[in-house]
Coordinates of C-alpha atoms in Angstrom, one line a residue:
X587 CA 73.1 119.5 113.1
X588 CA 75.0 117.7 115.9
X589 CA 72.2 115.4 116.8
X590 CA 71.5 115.0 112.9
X591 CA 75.4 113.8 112.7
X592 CA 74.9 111.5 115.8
X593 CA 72.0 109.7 114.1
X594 CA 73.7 109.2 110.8
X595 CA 76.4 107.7 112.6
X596 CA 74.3 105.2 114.7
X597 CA 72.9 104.1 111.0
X598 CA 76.2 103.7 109.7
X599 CA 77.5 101.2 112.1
X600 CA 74.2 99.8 112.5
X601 CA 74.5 98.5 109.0
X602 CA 78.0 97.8 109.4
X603 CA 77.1 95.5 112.1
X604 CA 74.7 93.6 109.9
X605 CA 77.4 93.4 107.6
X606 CA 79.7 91.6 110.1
X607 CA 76.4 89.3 111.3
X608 CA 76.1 88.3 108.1
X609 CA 79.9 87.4 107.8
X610 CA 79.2 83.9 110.4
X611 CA 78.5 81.6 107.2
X612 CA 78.3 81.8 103.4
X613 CA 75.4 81.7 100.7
X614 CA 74.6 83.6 97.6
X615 CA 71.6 85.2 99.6
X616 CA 73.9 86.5 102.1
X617 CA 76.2 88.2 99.7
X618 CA 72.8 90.0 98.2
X619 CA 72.2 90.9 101.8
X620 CA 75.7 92.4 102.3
X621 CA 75.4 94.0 99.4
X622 CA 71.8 95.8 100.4
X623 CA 73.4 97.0 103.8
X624 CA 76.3 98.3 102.0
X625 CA 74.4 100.9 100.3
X626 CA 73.6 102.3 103.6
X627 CA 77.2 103.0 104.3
X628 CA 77.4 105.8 102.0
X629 CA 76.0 108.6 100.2
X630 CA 78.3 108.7 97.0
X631 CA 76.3 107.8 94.3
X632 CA 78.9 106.7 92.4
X633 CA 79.4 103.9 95.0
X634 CA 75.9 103.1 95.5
X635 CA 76.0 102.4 91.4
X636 CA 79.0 100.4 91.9
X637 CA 77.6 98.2 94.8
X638 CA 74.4 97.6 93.0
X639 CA 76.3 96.3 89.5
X640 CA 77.9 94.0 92.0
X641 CA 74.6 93.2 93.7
X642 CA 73.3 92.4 89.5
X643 CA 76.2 89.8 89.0
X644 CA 75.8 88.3 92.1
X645 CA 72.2 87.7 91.3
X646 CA 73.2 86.3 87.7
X647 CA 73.8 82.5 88.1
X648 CA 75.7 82.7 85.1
X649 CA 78.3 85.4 86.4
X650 CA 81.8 84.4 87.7
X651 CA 81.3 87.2 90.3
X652 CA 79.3 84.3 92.1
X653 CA 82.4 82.1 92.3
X654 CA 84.3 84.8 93.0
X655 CA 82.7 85.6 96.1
X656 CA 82.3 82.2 96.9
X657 CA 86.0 81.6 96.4
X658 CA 87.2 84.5 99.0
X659 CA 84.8 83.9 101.4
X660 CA 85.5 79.9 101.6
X661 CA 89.1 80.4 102.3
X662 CA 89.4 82.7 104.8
X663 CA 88.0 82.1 108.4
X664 CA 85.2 83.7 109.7
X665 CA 87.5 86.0 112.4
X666 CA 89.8 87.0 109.0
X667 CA 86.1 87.4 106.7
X668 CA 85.6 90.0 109.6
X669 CA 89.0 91.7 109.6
X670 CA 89.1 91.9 105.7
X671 CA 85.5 93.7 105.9
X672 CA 86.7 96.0 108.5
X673 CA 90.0 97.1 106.7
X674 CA 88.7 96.2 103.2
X675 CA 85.4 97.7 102.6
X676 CA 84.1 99.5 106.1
X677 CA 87.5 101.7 106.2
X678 CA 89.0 102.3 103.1
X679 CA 85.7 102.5 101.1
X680 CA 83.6 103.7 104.0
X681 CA 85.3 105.6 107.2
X682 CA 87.7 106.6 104.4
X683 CA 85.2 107.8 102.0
X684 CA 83.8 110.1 104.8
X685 CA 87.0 111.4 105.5
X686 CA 88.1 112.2 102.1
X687 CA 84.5 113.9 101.8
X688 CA 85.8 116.4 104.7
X689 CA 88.9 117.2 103.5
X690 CA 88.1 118.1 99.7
X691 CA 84.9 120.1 101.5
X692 CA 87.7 121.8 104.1
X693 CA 91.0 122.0 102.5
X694 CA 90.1 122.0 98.5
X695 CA 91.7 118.6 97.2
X696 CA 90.6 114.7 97.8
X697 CA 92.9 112.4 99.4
X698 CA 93.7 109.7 97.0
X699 CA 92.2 106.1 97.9
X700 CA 95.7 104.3 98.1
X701 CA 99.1 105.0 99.3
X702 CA 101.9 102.7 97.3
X703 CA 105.0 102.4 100.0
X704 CA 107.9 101.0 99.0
X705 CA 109.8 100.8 102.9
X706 CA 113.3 99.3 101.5
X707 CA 114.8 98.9 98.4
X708 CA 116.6 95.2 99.7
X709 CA 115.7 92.2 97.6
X710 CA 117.5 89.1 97.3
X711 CA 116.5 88.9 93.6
X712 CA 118.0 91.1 90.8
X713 CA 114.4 90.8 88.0
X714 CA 115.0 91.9 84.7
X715 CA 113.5 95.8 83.6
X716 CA 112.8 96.0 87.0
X717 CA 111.5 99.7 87.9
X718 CA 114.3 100.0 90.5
X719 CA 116.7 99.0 89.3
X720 CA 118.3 102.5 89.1
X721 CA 117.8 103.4 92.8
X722 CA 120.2 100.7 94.2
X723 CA 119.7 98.0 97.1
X724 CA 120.3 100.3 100.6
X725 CA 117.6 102.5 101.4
X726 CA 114.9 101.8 103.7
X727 CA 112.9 103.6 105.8
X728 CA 113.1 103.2 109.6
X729 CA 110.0 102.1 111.8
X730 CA 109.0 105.8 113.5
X731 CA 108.9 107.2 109.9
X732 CA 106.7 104.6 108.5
X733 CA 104.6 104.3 111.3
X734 CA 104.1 108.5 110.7
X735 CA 102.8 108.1 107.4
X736 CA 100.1 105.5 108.0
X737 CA 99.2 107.6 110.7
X738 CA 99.0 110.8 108.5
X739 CA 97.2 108.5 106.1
X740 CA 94.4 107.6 108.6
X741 CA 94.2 111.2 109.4
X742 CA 93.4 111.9 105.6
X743 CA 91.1 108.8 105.2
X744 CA 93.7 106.4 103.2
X745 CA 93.0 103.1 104.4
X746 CA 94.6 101.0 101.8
X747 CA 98.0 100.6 101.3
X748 CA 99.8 98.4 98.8
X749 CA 103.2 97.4 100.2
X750 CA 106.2 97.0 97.3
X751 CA 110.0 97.1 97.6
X752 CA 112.4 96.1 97.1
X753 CA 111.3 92.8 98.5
X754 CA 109.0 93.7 101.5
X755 CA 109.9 90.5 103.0
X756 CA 113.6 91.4 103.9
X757 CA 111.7 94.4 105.8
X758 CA 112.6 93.8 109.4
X759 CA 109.5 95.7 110.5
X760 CA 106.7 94.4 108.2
X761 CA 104.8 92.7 110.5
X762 CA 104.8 95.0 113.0
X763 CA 104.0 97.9 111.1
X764 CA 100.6 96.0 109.6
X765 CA 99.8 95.3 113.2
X766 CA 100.3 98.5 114.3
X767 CA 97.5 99.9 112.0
X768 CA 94.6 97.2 112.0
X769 CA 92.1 99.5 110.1
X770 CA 94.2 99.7 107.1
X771 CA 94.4 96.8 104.4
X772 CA 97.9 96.2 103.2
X773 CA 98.1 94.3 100.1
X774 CA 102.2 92.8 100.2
X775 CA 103.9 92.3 96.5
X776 CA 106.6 89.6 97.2
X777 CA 108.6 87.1 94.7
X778 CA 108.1 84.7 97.0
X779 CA 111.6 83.6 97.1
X780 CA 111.4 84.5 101.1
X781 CA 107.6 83.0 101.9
X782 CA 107.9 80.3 104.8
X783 CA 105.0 78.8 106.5
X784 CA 105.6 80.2 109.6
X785 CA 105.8 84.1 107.7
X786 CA 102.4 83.2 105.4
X787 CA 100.8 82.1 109.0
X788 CA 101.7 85.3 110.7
X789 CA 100.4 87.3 107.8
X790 CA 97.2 84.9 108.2
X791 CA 96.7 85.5 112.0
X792 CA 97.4 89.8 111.3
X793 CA 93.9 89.0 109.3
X794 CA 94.4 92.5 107.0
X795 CA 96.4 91.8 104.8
X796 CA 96.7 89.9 101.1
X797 CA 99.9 88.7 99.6
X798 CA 100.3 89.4 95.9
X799 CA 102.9 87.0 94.1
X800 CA 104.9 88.1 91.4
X801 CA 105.2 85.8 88.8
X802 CA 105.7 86.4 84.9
X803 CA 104.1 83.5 83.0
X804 CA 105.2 79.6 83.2
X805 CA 108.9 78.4 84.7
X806 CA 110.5 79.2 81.4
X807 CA 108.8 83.4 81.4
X808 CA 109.2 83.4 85.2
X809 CA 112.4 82.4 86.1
X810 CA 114.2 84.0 82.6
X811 CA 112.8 87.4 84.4
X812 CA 113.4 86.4 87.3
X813 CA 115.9 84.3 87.5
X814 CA 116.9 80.6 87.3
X815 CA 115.0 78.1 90.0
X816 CA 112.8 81.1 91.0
X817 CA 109.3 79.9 89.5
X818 CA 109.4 76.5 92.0
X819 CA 109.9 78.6 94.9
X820 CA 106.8 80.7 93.9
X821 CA 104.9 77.3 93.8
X822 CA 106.3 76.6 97.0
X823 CA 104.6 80.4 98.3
X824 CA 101.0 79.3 97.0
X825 CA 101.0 76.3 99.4
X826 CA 102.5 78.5 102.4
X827 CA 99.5 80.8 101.6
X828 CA 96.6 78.8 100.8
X829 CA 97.5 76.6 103.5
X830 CA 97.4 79.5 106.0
X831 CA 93.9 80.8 104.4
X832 CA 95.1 84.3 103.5
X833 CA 93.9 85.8 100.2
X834 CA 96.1 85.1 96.9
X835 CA 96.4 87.9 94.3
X836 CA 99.4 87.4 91.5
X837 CA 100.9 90.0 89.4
X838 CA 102.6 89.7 86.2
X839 CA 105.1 92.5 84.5
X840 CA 103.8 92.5 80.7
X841 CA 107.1 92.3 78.1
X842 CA 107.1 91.8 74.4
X843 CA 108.7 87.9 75.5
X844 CA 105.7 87.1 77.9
X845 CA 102.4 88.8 76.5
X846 CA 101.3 85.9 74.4
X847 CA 101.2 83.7 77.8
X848 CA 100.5 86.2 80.8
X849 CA 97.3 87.0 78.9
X850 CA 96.5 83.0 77.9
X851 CA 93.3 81.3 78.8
X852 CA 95.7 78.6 80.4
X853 CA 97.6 80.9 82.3
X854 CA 94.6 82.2 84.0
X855 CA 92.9 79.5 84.7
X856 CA 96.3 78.0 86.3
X857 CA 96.5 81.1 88.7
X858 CA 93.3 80.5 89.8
X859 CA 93.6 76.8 90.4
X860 CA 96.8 78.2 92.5
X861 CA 94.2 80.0 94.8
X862 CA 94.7 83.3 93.6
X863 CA 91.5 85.6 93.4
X864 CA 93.1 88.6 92.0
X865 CA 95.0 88.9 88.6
X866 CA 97.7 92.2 88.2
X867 CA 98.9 93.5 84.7
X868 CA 102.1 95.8 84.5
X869 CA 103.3 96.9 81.6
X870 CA 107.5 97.2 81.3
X871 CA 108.0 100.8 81.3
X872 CA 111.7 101.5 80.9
X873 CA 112.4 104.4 83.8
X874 CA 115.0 102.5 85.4
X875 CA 117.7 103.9 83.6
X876 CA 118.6 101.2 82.1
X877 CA 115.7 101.8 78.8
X878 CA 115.0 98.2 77.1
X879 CA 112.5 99.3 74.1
X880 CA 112.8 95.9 73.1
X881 CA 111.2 94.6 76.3
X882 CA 107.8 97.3 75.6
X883 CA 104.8 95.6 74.4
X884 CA 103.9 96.4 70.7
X885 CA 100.6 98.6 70.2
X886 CA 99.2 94.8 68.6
X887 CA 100.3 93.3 71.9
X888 CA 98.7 96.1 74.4
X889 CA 95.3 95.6 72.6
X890 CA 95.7 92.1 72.5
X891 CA 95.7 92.4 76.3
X892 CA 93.1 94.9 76.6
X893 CA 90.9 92.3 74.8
X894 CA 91.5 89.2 76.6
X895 CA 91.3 91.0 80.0
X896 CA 87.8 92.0 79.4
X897 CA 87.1 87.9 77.9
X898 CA 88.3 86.9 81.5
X899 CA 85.8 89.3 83.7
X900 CA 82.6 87.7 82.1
X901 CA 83.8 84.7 82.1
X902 CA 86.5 83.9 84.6
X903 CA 85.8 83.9 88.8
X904 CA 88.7 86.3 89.5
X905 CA 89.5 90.2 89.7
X906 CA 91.7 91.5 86.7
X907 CA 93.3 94.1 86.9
X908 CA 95.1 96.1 83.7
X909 CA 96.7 99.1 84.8
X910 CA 97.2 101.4 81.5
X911 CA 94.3 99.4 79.4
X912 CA 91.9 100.4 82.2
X913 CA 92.4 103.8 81.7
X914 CA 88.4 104.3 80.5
X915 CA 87.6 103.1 84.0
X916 CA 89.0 106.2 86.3
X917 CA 89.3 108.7 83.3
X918 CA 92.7 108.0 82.2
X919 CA 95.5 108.8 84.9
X920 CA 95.6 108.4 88.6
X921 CA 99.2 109.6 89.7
X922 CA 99.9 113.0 92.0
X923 CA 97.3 111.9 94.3
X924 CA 94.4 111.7 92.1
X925 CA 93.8 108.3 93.2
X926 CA 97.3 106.9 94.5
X927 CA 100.4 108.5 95.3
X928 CA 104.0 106.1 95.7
X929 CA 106.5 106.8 98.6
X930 CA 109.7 105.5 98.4
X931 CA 112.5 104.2 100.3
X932 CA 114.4 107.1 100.6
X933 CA 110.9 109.2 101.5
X934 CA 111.0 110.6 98.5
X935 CA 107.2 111.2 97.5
X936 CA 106.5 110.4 94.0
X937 CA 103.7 111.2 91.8
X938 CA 103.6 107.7 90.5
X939 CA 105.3 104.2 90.7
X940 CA 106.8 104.7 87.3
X941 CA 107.3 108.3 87.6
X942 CA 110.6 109.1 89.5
X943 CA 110.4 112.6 90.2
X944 CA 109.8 114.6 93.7
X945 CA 109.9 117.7 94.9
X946 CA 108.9 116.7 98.6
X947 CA 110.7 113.7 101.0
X948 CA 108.0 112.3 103.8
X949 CA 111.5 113.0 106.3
X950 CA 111.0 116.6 106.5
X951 CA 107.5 117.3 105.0
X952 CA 104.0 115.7 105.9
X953 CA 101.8 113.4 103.5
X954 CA 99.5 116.5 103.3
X955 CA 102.0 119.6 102.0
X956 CA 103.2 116.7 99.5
X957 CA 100.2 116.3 98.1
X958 CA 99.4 120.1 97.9
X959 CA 102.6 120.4 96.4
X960 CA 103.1 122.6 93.6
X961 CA 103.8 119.0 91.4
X962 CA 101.0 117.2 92.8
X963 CA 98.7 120.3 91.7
X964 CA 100.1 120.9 88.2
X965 CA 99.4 117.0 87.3
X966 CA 96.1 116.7 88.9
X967 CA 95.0 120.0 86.8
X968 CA 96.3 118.6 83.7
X969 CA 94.6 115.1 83.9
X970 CA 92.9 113.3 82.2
X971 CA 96.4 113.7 79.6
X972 CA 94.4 112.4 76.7
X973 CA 90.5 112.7 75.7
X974 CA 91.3 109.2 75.0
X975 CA 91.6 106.9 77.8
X976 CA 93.4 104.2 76.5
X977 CA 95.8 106.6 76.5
X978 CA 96.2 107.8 80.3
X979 CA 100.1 107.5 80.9
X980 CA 101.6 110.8 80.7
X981 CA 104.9 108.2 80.4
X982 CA 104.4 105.9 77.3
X983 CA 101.5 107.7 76.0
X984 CA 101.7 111.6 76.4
X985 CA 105.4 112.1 76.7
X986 CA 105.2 115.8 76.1
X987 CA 103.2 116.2 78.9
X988 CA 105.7 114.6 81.2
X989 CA 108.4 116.8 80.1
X990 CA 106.7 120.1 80.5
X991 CA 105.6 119.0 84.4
X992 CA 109.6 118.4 84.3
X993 CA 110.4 121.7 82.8
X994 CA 107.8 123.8 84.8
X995 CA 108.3 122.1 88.4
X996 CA 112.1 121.4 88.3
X997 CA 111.8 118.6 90.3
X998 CA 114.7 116.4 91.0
X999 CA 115.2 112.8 89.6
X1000 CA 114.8 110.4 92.4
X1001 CA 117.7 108.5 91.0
X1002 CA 120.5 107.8 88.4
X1003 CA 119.5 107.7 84.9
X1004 CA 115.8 108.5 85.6
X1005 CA 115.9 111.3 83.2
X1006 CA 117.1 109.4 80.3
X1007 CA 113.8 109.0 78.5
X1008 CA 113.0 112.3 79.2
X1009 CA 116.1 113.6 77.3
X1010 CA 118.7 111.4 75.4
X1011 CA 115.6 109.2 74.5
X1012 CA 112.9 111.4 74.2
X1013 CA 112.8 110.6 70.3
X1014 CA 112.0 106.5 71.0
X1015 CA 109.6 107.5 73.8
X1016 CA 107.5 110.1 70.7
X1017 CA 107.8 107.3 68.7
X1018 CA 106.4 104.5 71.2
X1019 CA 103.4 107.0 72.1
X1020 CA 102.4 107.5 68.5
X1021 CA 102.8 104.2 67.3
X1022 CA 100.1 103.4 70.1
X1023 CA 98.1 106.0 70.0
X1024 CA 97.3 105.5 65.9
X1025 CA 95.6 102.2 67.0
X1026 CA 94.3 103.6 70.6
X1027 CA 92.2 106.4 68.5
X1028 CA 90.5 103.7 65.9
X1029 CA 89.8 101.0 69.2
X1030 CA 88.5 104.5 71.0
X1031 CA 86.1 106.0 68.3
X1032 CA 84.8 102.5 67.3
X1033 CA 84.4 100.9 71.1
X1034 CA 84.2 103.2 73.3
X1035 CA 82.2 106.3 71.4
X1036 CA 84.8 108.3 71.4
X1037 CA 83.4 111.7 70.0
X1038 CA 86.9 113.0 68.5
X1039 CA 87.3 111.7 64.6
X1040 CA 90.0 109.1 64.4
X1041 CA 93.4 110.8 64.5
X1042 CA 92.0 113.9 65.9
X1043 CA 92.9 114.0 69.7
X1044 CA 94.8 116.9 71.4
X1045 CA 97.4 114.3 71.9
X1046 CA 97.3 113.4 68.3
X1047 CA 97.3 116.7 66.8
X1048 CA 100.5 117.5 68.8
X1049 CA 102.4 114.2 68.0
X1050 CA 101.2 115.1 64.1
X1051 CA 102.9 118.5 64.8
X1052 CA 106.0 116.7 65.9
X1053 CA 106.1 114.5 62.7
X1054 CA 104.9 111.3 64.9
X1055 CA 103.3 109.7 62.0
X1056 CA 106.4 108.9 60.4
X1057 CA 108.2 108.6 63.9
X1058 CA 105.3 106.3 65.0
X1059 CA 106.1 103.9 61.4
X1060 CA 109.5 104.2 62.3
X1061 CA 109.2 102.4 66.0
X1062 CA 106.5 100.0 64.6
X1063 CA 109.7 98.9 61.9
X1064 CA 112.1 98.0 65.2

């Protein structure tokens, strides 16, 4: 068995090393090629499906995935086309993949695929809706204890880790901490406000990273989120970045105000002639403690962007990325470890970005008892919330669900406030869910297949048993 291993291994960086041959210069044949090695690196099927469906569009001349490619590999130099493999695709898909195999096969859960940290909660900006708002500005977590969890992470096979705040560039030990761990790929959501040459250049020569800008639709969207004078220093952070030759990604918190333009044609092809290769859709969801209803996307509005994202990834070279309308894509939600898990700055270890509860802090527990936590366990077993998956969120779209975790776990709220739409607003948040889920169960039974007659969902039947219909009529009227 030991010799059997050793042999598998030698094939597995043997290919990886054709890989990173094949890295030196750039054609269309050569990203076929890449892709033929790559099914060598693992055994998933599910990932040898996924790497041949790229391999298809890459052999379609009329597929932006061909651009796309081209676009990533043209701006970054061949040393940083190397490092991005290595973090990128050889450990967090691969190495990490192998790992995560062993510890569902030894210790009877998977390791999710990303870790969201959010190191400090400083920012120099003061966004509107933003998620944390309610935690306050002070908290950050020191070097040692960050360093600990992407150690634990490597441990568990967790090789990509998305870096938020706060602003992460007020973090005095950013840099260092992305250098410390050069097998992991750290994608950095700034505003941009902070970005000098000198910091996109240091970003560029640590080779595994992306920077992901924040920015919510033209001057007037961005900077009435955002604040005034913001939106020409983000235009100021493209040039830092392209200049240094680091890859772009932009991300865009969806509102009622901004839909209409964050999902525009013209706003998409602007971010790509900015340089960025990846596109980011975040609904407002109100758990700050500070509940805007008026901010939430309509049901209209949500579908609206369902429809357009899918427009843009036949036709447009550049990743999109729509976090609740993609729910059909990973079988609704992803929280508690499933897929991603979100540490704070206070340590606390939260199920989700959006979901400010915890029962464990990464200060006196490790990144493995946390996610075998009685919380993490009781999510995981009740996902997928909703035989419908446009309906993943156990937030916005299965409230009840979210408020018996609550009731059964007694965990505590990770800040001020964060319990308001679980109690004093419950009502809106019944309301919001139905509204949207009487237009999520026609869009499901009609495009997706979904087997369930319209209407007919577990989710349904409960909101029905709740009197959602008319509370759903009644949010749709405000």
């Amino acid at each position: 068995m030991e010799r059997r291993e050793s042999f598998k291994d030698r094939g597995f960086y043997y290919s990886a090393s054709k890989i990173t041959d094949l890295l030196s210069s750039i054609s269309e044949e050569k990203f076929v090629q890449m892709t033929q090695w790559g099914e060598k690196l693992t055994r998933d099927p599910v990932v040898k499906r996924a790497i041949k469906k790229v391999r298809y569009f890459l052999q379609r001349e009329d597929h932006p995935a061909r651009e796309l490619f081209h676009r990533v590999m043209t701006r970054l130099s061949e040393e940083n086309r190397r490092r991005i493999f290595h973090s990128l695709f050889l450990h967090a898909w691969f190495v990490g993949g192998r790992k995560r195999d062993y510890w569902e096969e030894k210790h009877g859960f998977r390791p999710p695929f990303i870790l969201i940290l959010s190191p400090t909660w400083r920012c120099n900006l003061r966004c509107r809706g933003c998620y944390t708002l309610g935690y306050g500005m002070n908290a950050e977590l020191p070097m040692d204890l960050a360093d600990k969890v992407l150690n634990e992470c490597e441990e568990l096979g967790i090789y990509f880790v998305t870096i938020l705040g706060g602003e992460p560039l007020v973090y005095p030990h950013l840099f260092a901490l992305i250098e410390s761990h050069p097998d992991i790929f750290f994608q950095v959501y700034t505003n941009g406000t902070l970005l000098t040459q000198e910091k996109a250049e240091r970003m560029a020569d640590l080779g595994n990273v992306a920077a992901v800008l924040s920015i919510e639709g033209h001057e007037e969207e961005t900077d009435s989120w955002r604040g005034h004078g913001v939106y020409k220093k983000i235009m100021r952070a493209f040039e830092h970045l392209n200049r240094a030759g680091l890859i772009i990604g932009t991300s865009a918190t969806v509102t009622r105000q901004n839909v209409d333009v964050v999902s525009s044609e013209e706003f998409i092809d602007r971010m790509i002639g900015l340089g960025s290769v990846a596109q980011m859709y975040f609904l407002y969801i109100p758990v700050n403690g500070k509940a805007d209803f008026t901010l939430m996307v309509t049901p209209e509005q949500r579908d609206l962007l369902r429809r357009q994202v899918l427009t843009f990834r036949n036709s447009k070279p550049i990743f999109v990325l729509d976090f609740w309308n993609d729910g059909p894509y990973v079988d609704g939600c992803i929280a508690a470890g499933r897929k991603y898990l979100h540490i704070n700055a206070r340590g606390d270890v939260e199920p989700c970005v959006y979901t400010h509860i915890a029962v464990d802090n990464i200060r006196d527990t490790s990144l493995v008892q946390a996610l075998n936590s009685k919380l993490f366990r009781d999510i995981r077993s009740r996902q997928p919330h909703n035989p419908n998956h446009l309906r993943p969120c156990m937030i916005i779209d299965n409230p009840h669900v979210m408020r018996d975790v609550i009731q059964k776990n007694a965990p505590a709220f990770t800040h001020p406030g964060a319990e308001e739409i679980y109690t004093e607003r419950s009502d809106d948040m019944d309301r919001y869910a139905q509204a949207y889920g009487l237009l999520a169960e026609k869009i499901w039974a009609e495009e997706y297949g979904g087997v369930s007659p319209v209407g007919q969902s577990a989710g349904f039947e409960w909101y029905k048993n709740q009197e959602g219909v008319e509370a759903g009529q009644h949010w749709q009227s405000h």
